[in-house]
mmCIF file of C-alpha atoms and ligand atoms in Angstrom:
data_model
loop_
_atom_site.group_PDB
_atom_site.id
_atom_site.type_symbol
_atom_site.label_atom_id
_atom_site.label_comp_id
_atom_site.label_asym_id
_atom_site.label_seq_id
_atom_site.Cartn_x
_atom_site.Cartn_y
_atom_site.Cartn_z
ATOM 1 C CA UNK A 21 48.224 -48.173 -43.269
ATOM 2 C CA UNK A 22 51.020 -47.343 -45.678
ATOM 3 C CA UNK A 23 52.512 -50.150 -47.741
ATOM 4 C CA UNK A 24 55.902 -48.528 -47.286
ATOM 5 C CA UNK A 25 58.189 -49.390 -44.410
ATOM 6 C CA UNK A 26 60.000 -46.078 -44.855
ATOM 7 C CA UNK A 27 58.985 -42.911 -46.680
ATOM 8 C CA UNK A 28 61.517 -40.107 -46.916
ATOM 9 C CA UNK A 29 60.791 -36.797 -48.643
ATOM 10 C CA UNK A 30 63.084 -33.826 -49.155
ATOM 11 C CA UNK A 31 65.507 -34.968 -46.477
ATOM 12 C CA UNK A 32 68.451 -32.661 -45.924
ATOM 13 C CA UNK A 33 71.235 -32.709 -43.392
ATOM 14 C CA UNK A 34 73.825 -29.998 -42.986
ATOM 15 C CA UNK A 35 76.420 -30.625 -40.295
ATOM 16 C CA UNK A 36 77.383 -27.341 -38.620
ATOM 17 C CA UNK A 37 80.917 -26.078 -39.174
ATOM 18 C CA UNK A 38 83.422 -27.153 -36.563
ATOM 19 C CA UNK A 39 87.175 -26.858 -35.982
ATOM 20 C CA UNK A 40 87.652 -24.559 -38.972
ATOM 21 C CA UNK A 41 85.784 -26.964 -41.289
ATOM 22 C CA UNK A 42 83.013 -25.389 -43.377
ATOM 23 C CA UNK A 43 79.446 -26.679 -42.881
ATOM 24 C CA UNK A 44 78.858 -29.989 -44.653
ATOM 25 C CA UNK A 45 75.766 -30.782 -46.756
ATOM 26 C CA UNK A 46 75.745 -34.508 -46.076
ATOM 27 C CA UNK A 47 72.226 -35.086 -47.496
ATOM 28 C CA UNK A 48 70.952 -32.782 -50.240
ATOM 29 C CA UNK A 49 67.268 -33.579 -50.561
ATOM 30 C CA UNK A 50 66.693 -37.319 -50.413
ATOM 31 C CA UNK A 51 63.398 -38.852 -51.611
ATOM 32 C CA UNK A 52 63.154 -42.556 -50.952
ATOM 33 C CA UNK A 53 60.459 -45.150 -50.303
ATOM 34 C CA UNK A 54 61.294 -48.593 -49.038
ATOM 35 C CA UNK A 55 58.618 -51.268 -49.453
ATOM 36 C CA UNK A 56 57.510 -53.440 -46.554
ATOM 37 C CA UNK A 57 59.005 -56.902 -46.527
ATOM 38 C CA UNK A 58 61.969 -56.108 -48.756
ATOM 39 C CA UNK A 59 65.691 -56.461 -48.296
ATOM 40 C CA UNK A 60 66.795 -53.014 -49.362
ATOM 41 C CA UNK A 61 70.404 -52.049 -50.032
ATOM 42 C CA UNK A 62 71.926 -48.603 -49.637
ATOM 43 C CA UNK A 63 75.099 -48.386 -51.667
ATOM 44 C CA UNK A 64 77.522 -45.569 -52.105
ATOM 45 C CA UNK A 65 81.174 -44.647 -51.773
ATOM 46 C CA UNK A 66 82.690 -43.513 -48.488
ATOM 47 C CA UNK A 67 81.286 -40.188 -47.359
ATOM 48 C CA UNK A 68 78.188 -40.513 -49.570
ATOM 49 C CA UNK A 69 75.842 -39.985 -46.614
ATOM 50 C CA UNK A 70 74.694 -43.549 -45.897
ATOM 51 C CA UNK A 71 75.381 -43.496 -42.147
ATOM 52 C CA UNK A 72 73.895 -40.017 -41.847
ATOM 53 C CA UNK A 73 70.689 -41.302 -43.439
ATOM 54 C CA UNK A 74 70.593 -44.384 -41.227
ATOM 55 C CA UNK A 75 71.361 -42.415 -38.088
ATOM 56 C CA UNK A 76 68.496 -40.045 -38.864
ATOM 57 C CA UNK A 77 66.177 -43.052 -39.208
ATOM 58 C CA UNK A 78 67.482 -44.350 -35.893
ATOM 59 C CA UNK A 79 66.870 -41.000 -34.206
ATOM 60 C CA UNK A 80 70.595 -40.587 -33.472
ATOM 61 C CA UNK A 81 71.166 -37.640 -35.808
ATOM 62 C CA UNK A 82 68.763 -34.697 -36.137
ATOM 63 C CA UNK A 83 67.718 -33.905 -39.683
ATOM 64 C CA UNK A 84 67.927 -30.339 -40.964
ATOM 65 C CA UNK A 85 64.702 -30.441 -43.028
ATOM 66 C CA UNK A 86 62.436 -32.984 -44.676
ATOM 67 C CA UNK A 87 59.950 -35.625 -43.666
ATOM 68 C CA UNK A 88 60.643 -39.143 -42.440
ATOM 69 C CA UNK A 89 57.862 -41.674 -41.926
ATOM 70 C CA UNK A 90 58.735 -44.997 -40.348
ATOM 71 C CA UNK A 91 56.091 -47.729 -40.599
ATOM 72 C CA UNK A 92 53.621 -44.948 -41.380
ATOM 73 C CA UNK A 93 54.561 -42.829 -38.346
ATOM 74 C CA UNK A 94 55.937 -39.349 -38.923
ATOM 75 C CA UNK A 95 59.133 -39.066 -36.922
ATOM 76 C CA UNK A 96 58.224 -35.544 -35.738
ATOM 77 C CA UNK A 97 54.579 -36.277 -34.935
ATOM 78 C CA UNK A 98 54.902 -39.780 -33.435
ATOM 79 C CA UNK A 99 58.518 -40.070 -32.287
ATOM 80 C CA UNK A 100 57.855 -42.987 -29.927
ATOM 81 C CA UNK A 101 55.974 -45.156 -32.401
ATOM 82 C CA UNK A 102 58.432 -44.467 -35.197
ATOM 83 C CA UNK A 103 61.373 -45.334 -32.923
ATOM 84 C CA UNK A 104 59.673 -48.513 -31.742
ATOM 85 C CA UNK A 105 59.231 -49.658 -35.346
ATOM 86 C CA UNK A 106 62.920 -49.752 -36.159
ATOM 87 C CA UNK A 107 66.021 -51.470 -34.774
ATOM 88 C CA UNK A 108 69.486 -50.376 -35.836
ATOM 89 C CA UNK A 109 72.749 -52.267 -35.763
ATOM 90 C CA UNK A 110 75.330 -49.464 -35.893
ATOM 91 C CA UNK A 111 78.664 -49.475 -37.665
ATOM 92 C CA UNK A 112 80.786 -48.935 -34.541
ATOM 93 C CA UNK A 113 81.169 -51.474 -31.732
ATOM 94 C CA UNK A 114 79.892 -49.225 -28.939
ATOM 95 C CA UNK A 115 79.299 -51.536 -25.989
ATOM 96 C CA UNK A 116 79.820 -50.986 -22.286
ATOM 97 C CA UNK A 117 82.839 -53.192 -21.451
ATOM 98 C CA UNK A 118 81.442 -54.218 -18.049
ATOM 99 C CA UNK A 119 78.046 -55.357 -19.301
ATOM 100 C CA UNK A 120 77.374 -58.982 -20.131
ATOM 101 C CA UNK A 121 75.398 -59.895 -23.266
ATOM 102 C CA UNK A 122 72.371 -60.659 -21.080
ATOM 103 C CA UNK A 123 72.668 -57.256 -19.324
ATOM 104 C CA UNK A 124 72.955 -55.486 -22.661
ATOM 105 C CA UNK A 125 69.773 -57.094 -23.964
ATOM 106 C CA UNK A 126 67.840 -56.531 -20.735
ATOM 107 C CA UNK A 127 68.871 -52.868 -20.447
ATOM 108 C CA UNK A 128 67.929 -52.257 -24.065
ATOM 109 C CA UNK A 129 64.545 -53.961 -23.494
ATOM 110 C CA UNK A 130 64.050 -51.681 -20.498
ATOM 111 C CA UNK A 131 64.886 -48.592 -22.564
ATOM 112 C CA UNK A 132 62.274 -49.571 -25.121
ATOM 113 C CA UNK A 133 59.692 -50.390 -22.463
ATOM 114 C CA UNK A 134 59.399 -54.067 -23.380
ATOM 115 C CA UNK A 135 57.487 -55.742 -20.490
ATOM 116 C CA UNK A 136 59.313 -58.609 -18.763
ATOM 117 C CA UNK A 137 56.781 -61.136 -20.000
ATOM 118 C CA UNK A 138 57.576 -60.199 -23.607
ATOM 119 C CA UNK A 139 61.344 -60.238 -23.310
ATOM 120 C CA UNK A 140 63.123 -63.042 -25.097
ATOM 121 C CA UNK A 141 66.751 -62.589 -24.216
ATOM 122 C CA UNK A 142 67.404 -66.349 -24.203
ATOM 123 C CA UNK A 143 65.945 -66.754 -27.645
ATOM 124 C CA UNK A 144 68.042 -63.865 -28.988
ATOM 125 C CA UNK A 145 71.216 -65.144 -27.292
ATOM 126 C CA UNK A 146 70.670 -68.530 -28.935
ATOM 127 C CA UNK A 147 70.050 -66.956 -32.319
ATOM 128 C CA UNK A 148 73.292 -64.935 -32.208
ATOM 129 C CA UNK A 149 75.224 -67.887 -30.815
ATOM 130 C CA UNK A 150 76.094 -66.283 -27.468
ATOM 131 C CA UNK A 151 74.219 -68.540 -25.054
ATOM 132 C CA UNK A 152 77.412 -69.749 -23.393
ATOM 133 C CA UNK A 153 78.733 -66.164 -23.172
ATOM 134 C CA UNK A 154 75.493 -64.786 -21.713
ATOM 135 C CA UNK A 155 77.132 -63.710 -18.454
ATOM 136 C CA UNK A 156 80.651 -62.819 -19.633
ATOM 137 C CA UNK A 157 81.852 -59.193 -19.620
ATOM 138 C CA UNK A 158 81.521 -57.574 -23.045
ATOM 139 C CA UNK A 159 85.218 -56.672 -22.905
ATOM 140 C CA UNK A 160 86.100 -60.369 -22.990
ATOM 141 C CA UNK A 161 84.130 -60.916 -26.207
ATOM 142 C CA UNK A 162 85.829 -61.066 -29.600
ATOM 143 C CA UNK A 163 85.049 -58.469 -32.264
ATOM 144 C CA UNK A 164 82.775 -60.936 -34.021
ATOM 145 C CA UNK A 165 80.869 -61.711 -30.824
ATOM 146 C CA UNK A 166 80.367 -57.988 -30.163
ATOM 147 C CA UNK A 167 78.983 -57.505 -33.631
ATOM 148 C CA UNK A 168 76.555 -60.385 -33.062
ATOM 149 C CA UNK A 169 75.547 -58.828 -29.768
ATOM 150 C CA UNK A 170 74.796 -55.537 -31.545
ATOM 151 C CA UNK A 171 72.518 -57.465 -33.883
ATOM 152 C CA UNK A 172 70.736 -58.994 -30.901
ATOM 153 C CA UNK A 173 70.450 -55.580 -29.266
ATOM 154 C CA UNK A 174 68.737 -54.187 -32.374
ATOM 155 C CA UNK A 175 66.090 -56.917 -32.110
ATOM 156 C CA UNK A 176 64.977 -56.783 -28.459
ATOM 157 C CA UNK A 177 61.912 -54.621 -29.064
ATOM 158 C CA UNK A 178 60.583 -56.749 -31.949
ATOM 159 C CA UNK A 179 60.969 -54.007 -34.579
ATOM 160 C CA UNK A 180 59.233 -54.226 -37.972
ATOM 161 C CA UNK A 181 62.357 -52.867 -39.636
ATOM 162 C CA UNK A 182 65.964 -53.920 -39.066
ATOM 163 C CA UNK A 183 68.731 -51.618 -40.269
ATOM 164 C CA UNK A 184 72.320 -52.802 -40.564
ATOM 165 C CA UNK A 185 75.081 -50.277 -41.236
ATOM 166 C CA UNK A 186 77.994 -52.046 -42.959
ATOM 167 C CA UNK A 187 77.422 -55.235 -40.965
ATOM 168 C CA UNK A 188 80.060 -57.228 -42.805
ATOM 169 C CA UNK A 189 82.830 -54.642 -43.183
ATOM 170 C CA UNK A 190 86.014 -56.352 -42.051
ATOM 171 C CA UNK A 191 84.384 -59.503 -40.637
ATOM 172 C CA UNK A 192 85.422 -63.051 -41.442
ATOM 173 C CA UNK A 193 83.495 -65.334 -43.768
ATOM 174 C CA UNK A 194 81.989 -67.399 -40.968
ATOM 175 C CA UNK A 195 80.456 -64.364 -39.273
ATOM 176 C CA UNK A 196 79.329 -62.969 -42.581
ATOM 177 C CA UNK A 197 77.491 -66.193 -43.393
ATOM 178 C CA UNK A 198 75.981 -66.285 -39.931
ATOM 179 C CA UNK A 199 74.740 -62.710 -40.304
ATOM 180 C CA UNK A 200 73.214 -63.341 -43.696
ATOM 181 C CA UNK A 201 71.536 -66.549 -42.574
ATOM 182 C CA UNK A 202 69.930 -64.644 -39.712
ATOM 183 C CA UNK A 203 68.977 -61.705 -41.895
ATOM 184 C CA UNK A 204 67.337 -63.973 -44.469
ATOM 185 C CA UNK A 205 65.452 -65.835 -41.737
ATOM 186 C CA UNK A 206 64.188 -62.590 -40.186
ATOM 187 C CA UNK A 207 63.126 -61.355 -43.614
ATOM 188 C CA UNK A 208 61.238 -64.589 -44.283
ATOM 189 C CA UNK A 209 59.416 -64.032 -40.998
ATOM 190 C CA UNK A 210 58.269 -60.667 -42.370
ATOM 191 C CA UNK A 211 60.878 -58.210 -41.179
ATOM 192 C CA UNK A 212 61.911 -55.425 -43.562
ATOM 193 C CA UNK A 213 65.693 -55.223 -43.844
ATOM 194 C CA UNK A 214 67.764 -52.188 -44.810
ATOM 195 C CA UNK A 215 71.500 -52.546 -45.110
ATOM 196 C CA UNK A 216 74.486 -50.634 -46.317
ATOM 197 C CA UNK A 217 77.435 -52.472 -47.704
ATOM 198 C CA UNK A 218 80.615 -51.825 -49.596
ATOM 199 C CA UNK A 219 80.469 -55.258 -51.140
ATOM 200 C CA UNK A 220 78.563 -54.934 -54.381
ATOM 201 C CA UNK A 221 78.442 -58.652 -54.905
ATOM 202 C CA UNK A 222 76.821 -59.022 -51.520
ATOM 203 C CA UNK A 223 74.179 -56.413 -52.390
ATOM 204 C CA UNK A 224 73.569 -58.151 -55.678
ATOM 205 C CA UNK A 225 72.928 -61.448 -53.900
ATOM 206 C CA UNK A 226 71.000 -60.169 -50.892
ATOM 207 C CA UNK A 227 68.908 -57.192 -51.960
ATOM 208 C CA UNK A 228 65.598 -57.005 -53.816
ATOM 209 C CA UNK A 229 65.990 -53.269 -54.317
ATOM 210 C CA UNK A 230 68.942 -50.944 -54.211
ATOM 211 C CA UNK A 231 69.421 -47.198 -53.873
ATOM 212 C CA UNK A 232 72.780 -45.802 -54.870
ATOM 213 C CA UNK A 233 73.772 -42.660 -52.998
ATOM 214 C CA UNK A 234 76.547 -40.316 -54.036
ATOM 215 C CA UNK A 235 77.453 -36.915 -52.552
ATOM 216 C CA UNK A 236 74.266 -36.837 -50.493
ATOM 217 C CA UNK A 237 71.918 -37.563 -53.401
ATOM 218 C CA UNK A 238 70.114 -40.651 -54.640
ATOM 219 C CA UNK A 239 71.511 -41.288 -58.116
ATOM 220 C CA UNK A 240 69.613 -44.519 -58.745
ATOM 221 C CA UNK A 241 66.879 -46.490 -57.053
ATOM 222 C CA UNK A 242 65.457 -49.604 -58.589
ATOM 223 C CA UNK A 243 65.098 -53.344 -58.294
ATOM 224 C CA UNK A 244 68.453 -55.093 -58.359
ATOM 225 C CA UNK A 245 67.463 -56.813 -61.579
ATOM 226 C CA UNK A 246 66.537 -53.547 -63.311
ATOM 227 C CA UNK A 247 69.731 -51.878 -62.175
ATOM 228 C CA UNK A 248 71.751 -54.691 -63.645
ATOM 229 C CA UNK A 249 69.750 -54.503 -66.868
ATOM 230 C CA UNK A 250 70.388 -50.794 -67.114
ATOM 231 C CA UNK A 251 73.859 -51.194 -68.477
ATOM 232 C CA UNK A 252 73.562 -51.908 -72.115
ATOM 233 C CA UNK A 253 77.191 -52.725 -72.728
ATOM 234 C CA UNK A 254 78.120 -56.293 -73.261
ATOM 235 C CA UNK A 255 81.508 -57.818 -73.783
ATOM 236 C CA UNK A 256 82.424 -60.834 -75.845
ATOM 237 C CA UNK A 257 85.812 -62.342 -75.099
ATOM 238 C CA UNK A 258 87.429 -64.393 -77.816
ATOM 239 C CA UNK A 259 90.452 -66.591 -77.559
ATOM 240 C CA UNK A 260 91.991 -66.611 -81.034
ATOM 241 C CA UNK A 261 93.515 -69.695 -82.610
ATOM 242 C CA UNK A 262 96.571 -67.680 -83.699
ATOM 243 C CA UNK A 263 98.083 -64.283 -82.843
ATOM 244 C CA UNK A 264 96.117 -61.322 -84.213
ATOM 245 C CA UNK A 265 97.427 -57.953 -85.494
ATOM 246 C CA UNK A 266 96.805 -55.136 -82.967
ATOM 247 C CA UNK A 267 94.977 -52.742 -85.298
ATOM 248 C CA UNK A 268 92.009 -54.391 -86.940
ATOM 249 C CA UNK A 269 89.150 -52.432 -88.450
ATOM 250 C CA UNK A 270 85.837 -53.309 -86.787
ATOM 251 C CA UNK A 271 82.378 -52.247 -88.002
ATOM 252 C CA UNK A 272 80.690 -49.343 -86.171
ATOM 253 C CA UNK A 273 79.353 -50.147 -82.717
ATOM 254 C CA UNK A 274 81.994 -52.787 -81.998
ATOM 255 C CA UNK A 275 85.142 -51.894 -80.121
ATOM 256 C CA UNK A 276 88.063 -54.323 -80.005
ATOM 257 C CA UNK A 277 90.365 -54.346 -76.967
ATOM 258 C CA UNK A 278 93.296 -56.773 -77.018
ATOM 259 C CA UNK A 279 94.020 -58.120 -73.529
ATOM 260 C CA UNK A 280 97.372 -58.956 -72.028
ATOM 261 C CA UNK A 281 96.474 -62.663 -71.771
ATOM 262 C CA UNK A 282 96.197 -62.871 -75.578
ATOM 263 C CA UNK A 283 92.399 -62.844 -75.665
ATOM 264 C CA UNK A 284 90.392 -60.174 -77.459
ATOM 265 C CA UNK A 285 87.525 -58.314 -75.807
ATOM 266 C CA UNK A 286 84.812 -56.919 -78.058
ATOM 267 C CA UNK A 287 82.534 -54.318 -76.425
ATOM 268 C CA UNK A 288 79.162 -53.623 -78.005
ATOM 269 C CA UNK A 289 75.702 -52.324 -77.134
ATOM 270 C CA UNK A 290 73.408 -55.283 -77.088
ATOM 271 C CA UNK A 291 70.372 -53.263 -78.140
ATOM 272 C CA UNK A 292 72.198 -52.044 -81.254
ATOM 273 C CA UNK A 293 74.471 -54.910 -82.205
ATOM 274 C CA UNK A 294 73.701 -58.622 -82.057
ATOM 275 C CA UNK A 295 76.141 -61.265 -80.909
ATOM 276 C CA UNK A 296 75.907 -62.737 -84.375
ATOM 277 C CA UNK A 297 77.108 -59.468 -85.934
ATOM 278 C CA UNK A 298 80.107 -59.466 -83.608
ATOM 279 C CA UNK A 299 80.968 -63.057 -84.489
ATOM 280 C CA UNK A 300 80.636 -62.313 -88.191
ATOM 281 C CA UNK A 301 82.929 -59.267 -87.882
ATOM 282 C CA UNK A 302 85.492 -61.424 -86.104
ATOM 283 C CA UNK A 303 85.221 -64.042 -88.822
ATOM 284 C CA UNK A 304 85.484 -61.430 -91.613
ATOM 285 C CA UNK A 305 88.644 -60.065 -89.993
ATOM 286 C CA UNK A 306 90.192 -63.479 -90.516
ATOM 287 C CA UNK A 307 90.344 -64.373 -86.832
ATOM 288 C CA UNK A 308 89.949 -68.083 -86.092
ATOM 289 C CA UNK A 309 88.071 -68.622 -82.833
ATOM 290 C CA UNK A 310 89.359 -71.173 -80.330
ATOM 291 C CA UNK A 311 86.977 -70.228 -77.537
ATOM 292 C CA UNK A 312 84.357 -67.576 -76.842
ATOM 293 C CA UNK A 313 82.405 -66.272 -73.869
ATOM 294 C CA UNK A 314 80.230 -63.258 -73.079
ATOM 295 C CA UNK A 315 80.399 -61.142 -69.946
ATOM 296 C CA UNK A 316 77.334 -59.496 -68.384
ATOM 297 C CA UNK A 317 77.543 -56.173 -66.622
ATOM 298 C CA UNK A 318 77.576 -56.563 -62.865
ATOM 299 C CA UNK A 319 76.557 -54.170 -60.148
ATOM 300 C CA UNK A 320 80.065 -52.797 -59.994
ATOM 301 C CA UNK A 321 79.778 -51.528 -63.564
ATOM 302 C CA UNK A 322 76.428 -49.889 -62.813
ATOM 303 C CA UNK A 323 77.847 -48.388 -59.650
ATOM 304 C CA UNK A 324 80.935 -47.004 -61.361
ATOM 305 C CA UNK A 325 79.011 -45.569 -64.277
ATOM 306 C CA UNK A 326 76.614 -43.782 -61.908
ATOM 307 C CA UNK A 327 79.013 -42.555 -59.265
ATOM 308 C CA UNK A 328 81.756 -41.402 -61.630
ATOM 309 C CA UNK A 329 79.483 -39.346 -63.899
ATOM 310 C CA UNK A 330 78.214 -37.147 -61.061
ATOM 311 C CA UNK A 331 81.570 -36.666 -59.309
HETATM 312 P P1 ADP B 10 78.965 -42.783 -45.375
HETATM 313 O O1 ADP B 10 78.324 -43.519 -44.245
HETATM 314 O O2 ADP B 10 78.247 -42.947 -46.688
HETATM 315 O O3 ADP B 10 80.417 -43.083 -45.505
HETATM 316 P P2 ADP B 10 78.535 -40.413 -43.741
HETATM 317 O O4 ADP B 10 77.056 -40.260 -43.605
HETATM 318 O O5 ADP B 10 79.267 -41.000 -42.600
HETATM 319 O O6 ADP B 10 78.852 -41.194 -45.095
HETATM 320 O O7 ADP B 10 79.163 -38.986 -44.066
HETATM 321 C C1 ADP B 10 78.625 -38.110 -45.056
HETATM 322 C C2 ADP B 10 79.419 -36.790 -45.037
HETATM 323 O O8 ADP B 10 79.115 -36.078 -43.829
HETATM 324 C C3 ADP B 10 80.920 -36.971 -45.060
HETATM 325 O O9 ADP B 10 81.479 -35.935 -45.794
HETATM 326 C C4 ADP B 10 81.312 -36.850 -43.596
HETATM 327 O O10 ADP B 10 82.616 -36.357 -43.462
HETATM 328 C C5 ADP B 10 80.294 -35.856 -43.077
HETATM 329 N N1 ADP B 10 79.974 -36.093 -41.663
HETATM 330 C C6 ADP B 10 79.511 -37.231 -41.113
HETATM 331 N N2 ADP B 10 79.297 -37.081 -39.788
HETATM 332 C C7 ADP B 10 79.646 -35.799 -39.498
HETATM 333 C C8 ADP B 10 79.642 -34.999 -38.281
HETATM 334 N N3 ADP B 10 79.236 -35.521 -37.124
HETATM 335 N N4 ADP B 10 80.064 -33.726 -38.381
HETATM 336 C C9 ADP B 10 80.454 -33.194 -39.560
HETATM 337 N N5 ADP B 10 80.473 -33.882 -40.728
HETATM 338 C C10 ADP B 10 80.074 -35.157 -40.701
HETATM 339 MG MG1 MG B 11 79.065 -45.096 -42.981
#
């Protein structure tokens, strides 16, 4: 058995031309492996191809070429097993307005051939906090409740892999926390989680590994920690005791940027210049230091440096 939850090789998707639009190469040859048991983040700007990728995994969009293996099953050779291994919470709230949460879960269980004895609608309703709405029409549910129901729906067939497409876009903090608590719990129980998010901070906190996608290509794929370590630039911010002339000569490798709040930012490459060298240069320039702090690169910096260079 493969140790990968997902193995994607040479995946391409070209959407056919329609309404005068030219054909669109949404995925241009994606290679990606996602380890079992991880929380894996797919990041990328709007239109990067994240939903296309996820919808191919879910069997909702047909790939143009390439190979997709889900839990070791080739999508083309074992479509049923690969579909059974994955549950997807989609981006859109597509629910039948006249179905109750219990109906939705039961119908989905039926579609996936889950025998009655193995259904656990009550357990899922409790987990997503909809026990007391179990028999209400979906159209009477709030947006947040519908989103929770979509999470429940993705779980009815006990998938090994749970995929969430922008689960927290536009939701309030309470629902976001509830989603993440559930996701963490499911992951601790052994479920592999794949999610897309616009919120870099969220990816930084939640994900073990991250792939950054831009224009249909993977531009980076690494552990979150390694991605953050990739940016070599560091910034030291100094609050001077007294006002400082704008144009001060700094030694090579140190760039001084005065900020509007009166502080001075010094950018340097930490592998080439030590913090001590920066402090000495500041001292030699006659600047008296009132306060000092250093700023680490965050995922946003990594993201911007990767997605702007290939634009
Ligand atoms: P993301 O989820 O990263 O925002 P998508 O996968 O939704 O990106 O879209 C990738 C590209 O494919 C975009 O340029 C989008 O306009 C295009 N696209 C998505 N779905 C379709 C479709 N059904 N027909 C034609 N083009 C599409
Ligand atoms: Mg999308």
